[in-house]
Coordinates of C-alpha atoms and ligand atoms in Angstrom, one line a residue:
M11 CA 107.7 31.8 10.8
A12 CA 110.0 31.3 13.8
L13 CA 111.4 34.6 15.0
K14 CA 115.0 35.0 15.8
L15 CA 116.5 33.9 19.1
A16 CA 119.7 35.8 19.9
R17 CA 122.9 33.8 19.4
R18 CA 124.3 35.1 22.7
S19 CA 121.4 33.6 24.6
G20 CA 122.4 30.1 23.4
I21 CA 124.5 29.4 26.5
P22 CA 124.7 26.0 28.2
P23 CA 122.4 25.4 31.2
F24 CA 123.7 25.6 34.8
I25 CA 123.3 21.8 35.1
A26 CA 123.1 21.9 39.0
M27 CA 119.9 24.0 38.6
D28 CA 118.5 21.6 36.0
V29 CA 119.2 18.7 38.4
L30 CA 117.5 20.7 41.2
R31 CA 114.4 21.1 39.0
A32 CA 114.4 17.4 38.2
A33 CA 114.8 16.5 41.9
N34 CA 112.0 18.9 42.9
E35 CA 109.7 17.4 40.3
R36 CA 110.4 13.9 41.7
A37 CA 109.9 15.2 45.2
A38 CA 106.6 16.9 44.2
S39 CA 105.3 13.5 42.8
G40 CA 105.9 12.0 46.3
A41 CA 109.5 10.6 45.9
D42 CA 111.9 10.8 48.8
V43 CA 114.7 12.9 47.4
L44 CA 117.9 13.9 49.1
H45 CA 119.4 17.2 47.8
L46 CA 123.2 17.0 47.3
E47 CA 123.1 18.8 44.0
V48 CA 122.9 22.4 45.0
G49 CA 125.2 24.4 47.2
Q50 CA 122.8 25.8 49.7
P51 CA 122.7 25.5 53.4
A52 CA 119.8 23.6 54.9
T53 CA 119.5 26.3 57.6
P54 CA 117.5 29.5 57.3
A55 CA 119.1 33.0 57.7
P56 CA 120.4 33.5 61.2
K57 CA 117.9 34.5 63.9
R58 CA 119.0 38.1 64.2
V59 CA 118.7 38.5 60.5
L60 CA 115.1 37.2 60.6
A61 CA 114.3 39.5 63.5
A62 CA 115.8 42.5 61.6
A63 CA 113.7 41.5 58.6
R64 CA 110.5 41.5 60.7
V65 CA 111.3 44.9 62.1
A66 CA 112.0 46.3 58.6
L67 CA 108.7 44.9 57.4
E68 CA 106.9 46.8 60.1
R69 CA 108.9 50.0 60.0
E70 CA 110.4 50.6 56.6
T71 CA 108.7 51.5 53.4
L72 CA 111.1 49.2 51.6
G73 CA 111.3 51.2 48.4
Y74 CA 114.3 51.5 46.2
T75 CA 117.6 52.1 48.0
D76 CA 120.7 53.8 46.6
A77 CA 121.8 51.8 43.6
L78 CA 125.1 50.9 45.4
G79 CA 123.2 49.8 48.5
L80 CA 122.1 51.0 51.9
P81 CA 124.9 53.1 53.5
A82 CA 124.5 51.3 56.8
L83 CA 125.0 47.9 55.1
R84 CA 128.0 49.1 53.2
E85 CA 129.5 50.4 56.5
A86 CA 128.8 47.0 58.2
I87 CA 130.6 45.2 55.3
A88 CA 133.6 47.5 55.6
A89 CA 133.7 46.8 59.4
H90 CA 133.7 43.1 58.5
Y91 CA 136.8 43.5 56.4
L92 CA 138.6 45.2 59.3
R93 CA 137.5 42.5 61.8
R94 CA 138.1 39.5 59.6
Y95 CA 141.1 40.5 57.5
G96 CA 142.6 43.6 59.2
V97 CA 141.9 45.4 55.9
T98 CA 140.7 49.0 56.2
L99 CA 138.2 49.7 53.4
D100 CA 136.4 52.9 52.4
P101 CA 132.7 51.9 52.4
A102 CA 132.3 53.9 49.2
R103 CA 134.1 51.1 47.4
I104 CA 131.5 48.5 48.4
V105 CA 128.7 47.8 46.0
V106 CA 125.8 45.8 47.3
T107 CA 124.4 43.5 44.6
T108 CA 121.6 41.0 43.8
G109 CA 123.6 38.0 44.9
S110 CA 127.2 37.6 43.8
S111 CA 125.6 36.6 40.5
G112 CA 124.5 40.3 40.1
A113 CA 128.1 41.3 41.0
F114 CA 129.6 39.2 38.2
L115 CA 127.4 40.8 35.6
L116 CA 128.3 44.3 36.8
A117 CA 132.0 43.4 37.2
F118 CA 132.3 41.8 33.8
L119 CA 130.5 44.7 32.1
A120 CA 132.6 47.3 33.9
A121 CA 136.0 45.6 33.4
F122 CA 135.9 44.0 30.0
D123 CA 134.9 44.9 26.4
E124 CA 133.3 42.5 23.9
G125 CA 135.8 40.0 22.7
D126 CA 138.1 40.4 25.8
R127 CA 139.5 37.1 27.0
V128 CA 139.2 36.1 30.6
A129 CA 141.0 33.1 32.1
M130 CA 139.8 30.8 34.9
A131 CA 140.6 27.3 36.1
N132 CA 138.9 24.3 34.6
P133 CA 137.0 22.9 36.5
A134 CA 135.2 26.1 37.8
Y135 CA 131.8 27.4 38.7
P136 CA 130.0 27.2 35.4
A137 CA 128.3 30.6 35.5
Y138 CA 131.7 32.3 35.1
R139 CA 132.1 31.1 31.6
N140 CA 128.4 31.2 30.8
I141 CA 127.9 34.8 31.9
L142 CA 131.1 35.8 30.0
A143 CA 129.8 34.1 26.9
A144 CA 126.4 35.7 27.1
L145 CA 128.2 39.1 27.3
G146 CA 130.3 38.4 24.2
L147 CA 133.5 37.8 26.2
V148 CA 135.7 34.8 25.7
P149 CA 136.3 32.4 28.6
V150 CA 139.8 30.9 28.5
E151 CA 139.9 27.7 30.5
L152 CA 143.2 26.9 32.2
S153 CA 143.3 23.1 32.7
A154 CA 143.9 22.6 36.4
G155 CA 144.0 19.0 37.6
P156 CA 145.2 17.3 40.8
A157 CA 148.8 18.4 40.2
E158 CA 147.6 22.1 40.3
R159 CA 145.2 21.4 43.1
Y160 CA 142.5 22.5 40.6
Q161 CA 143.6 26.1 41.1
V162 CA 144.8 29.0 38.9
S163 CA 148.4 29.8 39.6
V164 CA 150.9 32.4 38.4
D165 CA 152.6 29.7 36.3
L166 CA 149.3 28.8 34.5
V167 CA 148.4 32.4 33.9
R168 CA 151.9 33.3 32.7
R169 CA 151.5 30.8 29.8
H170 CA 148.7 33.0 28.5
A171 CA 150.3 36.4 29.2
G172 CA 149.6 38.7 26.3
D173 CA 146.6 36.6 25.3
I174 CA 144.2 37.5 28.1
D175 CA 142.7 40.5 29.7
G176 CA 141.6 39.2 33.0
V177 CA 141.6 36.3 35.5
I178 CA 138.9 34.8 37.7
V179 CA 140.0 33.0 40.8
A180 CA 138.0 31.4 43.7
S181 CA 139.5 30.2 47.0
P182 CA 137.8 28.1 48.3
A183 CA 136.7 27.0 44.9
N184 CA 133.5 25.5 43.6
P185 CA 133.3 22.6 42.7
T186 CA 136.5 21.4 44.4
G187 CA 136.7 23.3 47.7
T188 CA 140.5 23.7 47.1
M189 CA 142.2 26.9 48.3
L190 CA 145.2 29.0 47.4
A191 CA 147.5 29.7 50.3
P192 CA 147.5 33.4 51.3
D193 CA 151.0 33.9 49.7
E194 CA 149.8 32.2 46.4
L195 CA 146.8 34.5 46.2
A196 CA 148.9 37.5 47.0
G197 CA 151.4 36.4 44.3
L198 CA 148.6 36.0 41.7
A199 CA 147.2 39.4 42.6
R200 CA 150.6 41.1 42.3
Y201 CA 151.3 39.3 39.0
C202 CA 147.9 40.4 37.6
R203 CA 148.4 44.0 38.7
D204 CA 151.9 44.2 37.2
M205 CA 150.8 42.7 33.9
G206 CA 147.7 44.9 33.6
L207 CA 145.3 41.9 34.0
R208 CA 142.1 42.5 35.9
L209 CA 141.7 40.0 38.7
V210 CA 138.3 39.0 39.8
S211 CA 138.5 37.2 43.2
D212 CA 135.4 35.2 44.1
E213 CA 135.5 35.0 47.9
I214 CA 132.0 33.7 48.3
Y215 CA 133.1 30.6 50.4
H216 CA 135.1 32.6 52.9
G217 CA 134.2 31.6 56.4
I218 CA 133.6 28.0 55.4
V219 CA 137.1 26.5 55.8
Y220 CA 138.5 23.4 57.5
G221 CA 141.7 24.5 59.3
K222 CA 143.0 26.8 56.5
T223 CA 143.1 30.5 56.2
A224 CA 141.2 32.3 53.4
A225 CA 142.9 35.5 52.4
T226 CA 141.3 38.4 50.5
A227 CA 142.9 39.7 47.3
L228 CA 142.2 43.2 48.7
A229 CA 145.1 42.7 51.1
T230 CA 147.4 42.8 48.1
S231 CA 145.8 44.8 45.3
D232 CA 143.3 47.6 45.1
D233 CA 142.9 46.9 41.4
A234 CA 141.3 43.5 42.1
I235 CA 137.5 43.2 42.0
V236 CA 136.5 41.2 45.0
V237 CA 133.1 39.4 44.9
N238 CA 131.3 38.0 48.0
S239 CA 127.8 37.1 49.0
F240 CA 125.4 36.5 51.9
S241 CA 124.4 33.2 50.3
K242 CA 126.8 30.7 51.7
Y243 CA 128.5 31.4 55.1
F244 CA 125.6 33.7 56.0
S245 CA 123.1 31.1 55.0
M246 CA 120.9 33.4 52.9
T247 CA 120.8 32.0 49.4
G248 CA 117.2 33.0 48.6
W249 CA 117.6 36.6 49.9
R250 CA 119.6 37.3 46.8
L251 CA 122.2 39.6 48.3
G252 CA 125.9 39.9 47.6
W253 CA 128.5 42.5 47.4
M254 CA 131.7 43.5 45.6
V255 CA 134.6 45.7 46.3
V256 CA 135.7 47.7 43.3
P257 CA 138.7 49.9 42.5
P258 CA 137.9 53.6 43.1
D259 CA 138.2 54.4 39.4
M260 CA 135.6 51.8 38.5
L261 CA 133.0 52.9 41.0
R262 CA 131.0 55.4 38.9
A263 CA 130.8 53.0 36.0
V264 CA 129.5 50.3 38.3
E265 CA 127.0 52.7 39.8
C266 CA 125.6 53.7 36.4
L267 CA 125.4 50.0 35.3
A268 CA 123.7 49.1 38.6
Q269 CA 121.2 52.0 38.3
N270 CA 120.2 50.9 34.8
L271 CA 120.3 47.1 35.2
F272 CA 118.9 46.7 38.7
I273 CA 117.9 50.1 40.1
S274 CA 118.8 48.8 43.5
P275 CA 119.4 45.5 45.3
P276 CA 116.5 44.0 47.3
A277 CA 115.6 46.4 50.2
L278 CA 114.2 43.9 52.7
A279 CA 117.3 41.7 52.3
Q280 CA 119.6 44.7 52.8
H281 CA 117.9 45.9 56.0
A282 CA 118.0 42.3 57.4
A283 CA 121.6 41.6 56.3
I284 CA 123.0 44.5 58.5
A285 CA 122.5 42.1 61.4
A286 CA 124.3 39.2 59.7
F287 CA 127.6 40.3 61.0
E288 CA 126.5 39.8 64.6
C289 CA 125.7 36.1 64.2
E290 CA 129.1 34.5 64.3
D291 CA 128.2 31.8 66.9
E292 CA 125.2 30.6 64.9
L293 CA 127.0 30.7 61.6
N294 CA 130.1 29.0 63.0
A295 CA 127.8 26.2 64.3
N296 CA 126.7 25.8 60.7
V297 CA 130.3 25.5 59.6
A298 CA 130.9 22.9 62.4
R299 CA 128.0 20.9 60.9
Y300 CA 129.6 21.1 57.4
A301 CA 132.8 19.8 58.9
E302 CA 130.9 16.9 60.4
N303 CA 129.1 16.2 57.1
R304 CA 132.5 16.3 55.2
A305 CA 134.1 13.9 57.6
L306 CA 131.1 11.6 57.3
L307 CA 131.2 11.5 53.5
L308 CA 135.0 11.0 53.5
A309 CA 134.6 8.1 55.8
E310 CA 131.6 6.4 54.1
L311 CA 131.9 7.1 50.4
P312 CA 134.9 4.8 49.9
R313 CA 132.6 1.9 50.8
A314 CA 130.6 2.9 47.7
G315 CA 133.7 2.9 45.6
I316 CA 134.0 6.7 45.6
D317 CA 137.4 7.4 47.2
N318 CA 139.3 9.9 45.0
F319 CA 138.5 13.5 45.9
A320 CA 140.0 16.9 45.3
P321 CA 141.3 18.3 48.6
A322 CA 138.2 19.9 50.1
D323 CA 139.9 22.7 52.1
G324 CA 136.8 24.8 52.2
A325 CA 133.3 25.4 50.9
F326 CA 130.8 22.5 51.2
Y327 CA 131.6 20.2 48.3
L328 CA 133.3 17.0 47.5
Y329 CA 134.5 16.7 43.9
A330 CA 134.9 13.1 43.2
D331 CA 136.7 11.2 40.4
I332 CA 134.2 8.5 39.5
A333 CA 136.1 7.1 36.5
A334 CA 136.1 3.6 38.0
L335 CA 132.3 3.7 38.1
T336 CA 131.3 5.5 34.9
N337 CA 132.4 7.3 31.8
D338 CA 129.1 9.2 31.7
S339 CA 128.5 11.3 34.8
V340 CA 125.2 12.7 33.5
D341 CA 123.7 9.2 33.1
F342 CA 125.3 8.1 36.5
C343 CA 123.7 11.1 38.3
Q344 CA 120.3 10.5 36.6
R345 CA 120.3 6.8 37.6
M346 CA 121.3 7.7 41.1
L347 CA 118.4 10.1 41.4
R348 CA 115.9 7.6 39.8
E349 CA 117.1 4.6 41.7
I350 CA 118.0 5.8 45.2
G351 CA 116.6 9.4 45.3
V352 CA 120.0 11.0 45.8
A353 CA 120.6 14.2 43.6
C354 CA 124.2 15.1 42.8
T355 CA 125.7 17.3 40.0
P356 CA 127.6 15.6 37.1
G357 CA 131.1 17.0 36.6
V358 CA 130.4 18.2 33.1
D359 CA 128.7 21.3 34.7
F360 CA 132.2 22.4 35.9
D361 CA 134.5 20.8 33.4
P362 CA 133.1 20.1 29.9
T363 CA 136.4 18.3 29.0
R364 CA 137.0 15.8 31.9
G365 CA 133.7 16.1 33.8
H366 CA 132.2 13.0 32.3
A367 CA 134.1 11.1 34.9
T368 CA 133.6 13.3 37.9
M369 CA 130.7 14.4 40.1
R370 CA 130.1 17.0 42.8
L371 CA 128.4 16.2 46.1
S372 CA 127.2 19.1 48.2
F373 CA 127.3 18.5 52.0
A374 CA 125.6 21.8 52.9
G375 CA 122.4 19.9 54.0
S376 CA 121.5 18.5 57.4
T377 CA 123.7 15.7 58.8
E378 CA 120.7 13.4 58.7
T379 CA 120.4 14.1 55.0
I380 CA 124.1 13.5 54.4
A381 CA 124.2 10.3 56.5
T382 CA 121.1 8.9 54.7
A383 CA 122.5 9.8 51.3
A384 CA 125.8 8.0 52.2
R385 CA 123.9 4.9 53.4
R386 CA 121.9 4.8 50.2
L387 CA 125.0 5.2 48.0
V388 CA 126.8 2.4 49.9
D389 CA 123.8 0.0 49.5
W390 CA 123.4 1.0 45.9
R391 CA 127.0 0.2 44.9
R392 CA 127.3 -2.9 47.0
Ligands
PLP411 C1 131.7 30.0 43.4 C2 130.4 30.6 43.3 N1 130.3 31.9 43.0 C3 129.1 32.5 43.0 C4 127.9 31.8 43.3 C5 126.6 32.6 43.2 O1 126.0 32.8 44.4 P1 124.9 33.9 44.7 O2 124.5 34.6 43.5 O3 123.8 33.2 45.4 O4 125.7 34.9 45.6 C6 128.0 30.5 43.6 C7 126.7 29.7 43.9 O5 126.7 28.5 44.1 C8 129.2 29.9 43.6 O6 129.4 28.6 44.0

């Protein structure tokens, strides 16, 4: 007799990770695969982080740390807020987490009850709605197309006032890269605070911007939960380390959740990450490479018939409208992987409604990878 599988475990896949597995399987069988499906830098962690990790391996016992993270790392993160945003932050409000993914779990559990409704833009990072669903919360998708620059706005949220308990915003966003101007984010943070809505601001792509300024919701509201990570700008995806800044009255609840769910974030990654804030030159060189890759794709992809993109103000993605090429982005991406070895993510991962005619290309890889992928796409579509 088949035993029960929990209903709440029946969430959709994170398709980008499914594509990564398929791409890795093809690569393992000898195929030449270019990875534009997953948002991860081609670079390792910065040199000083690697050196700090080696020292920690030699000198530290690397046991559990405080559930909220190493005090020295929390202080380094607070110093980062003062340097980057001019925001003075009590390190006690900083919670070090197992990637920003761990932060979302803690934040959603601490802020919302089962059945609460949480709004976000559609398209959006798929794990928002899938984590919410797994926790018995209800994702409310606010349709945001080109006219809204694919972003949540006060206007969109106002239409659901009284019907939602929280809002998730990301600027720069995944999959589009679009950003809110600092005054738009501030307006949203004020509106949420005034209406008693919990704002979760995903700031994971801060540092990766192309001529725009990324503001933090903390500059406006201490009631917002701000989520960030060492994965993207700091080039440390596999170290599984992130953080969040929580309102003081939520701290103890988050600490108890973190103690019970994770015990502590990874010790080696924490010791190493303290050095991450001294690596700006190296990290900004990565951002310069993303800018070069972005320009290359914007110049080349129109020759492959792909010329309609969301404004990629930040992050390392192009979100392309491919309606002229297909009405089935999953099949299109599968054929692309099979026929030319280029892995991309079909838009349905981010937008179940309209994503059948969109696709996301990550340009976080090396410029050689991106240039080769563009060449293959142009030859394929010719
Ligand atoms: C918008 C956004 N938030 C959060 C994450 C999760 O990242 P991590 O758990 O590695 O910090 C990602 C990863 O791609 C993302 O794109």
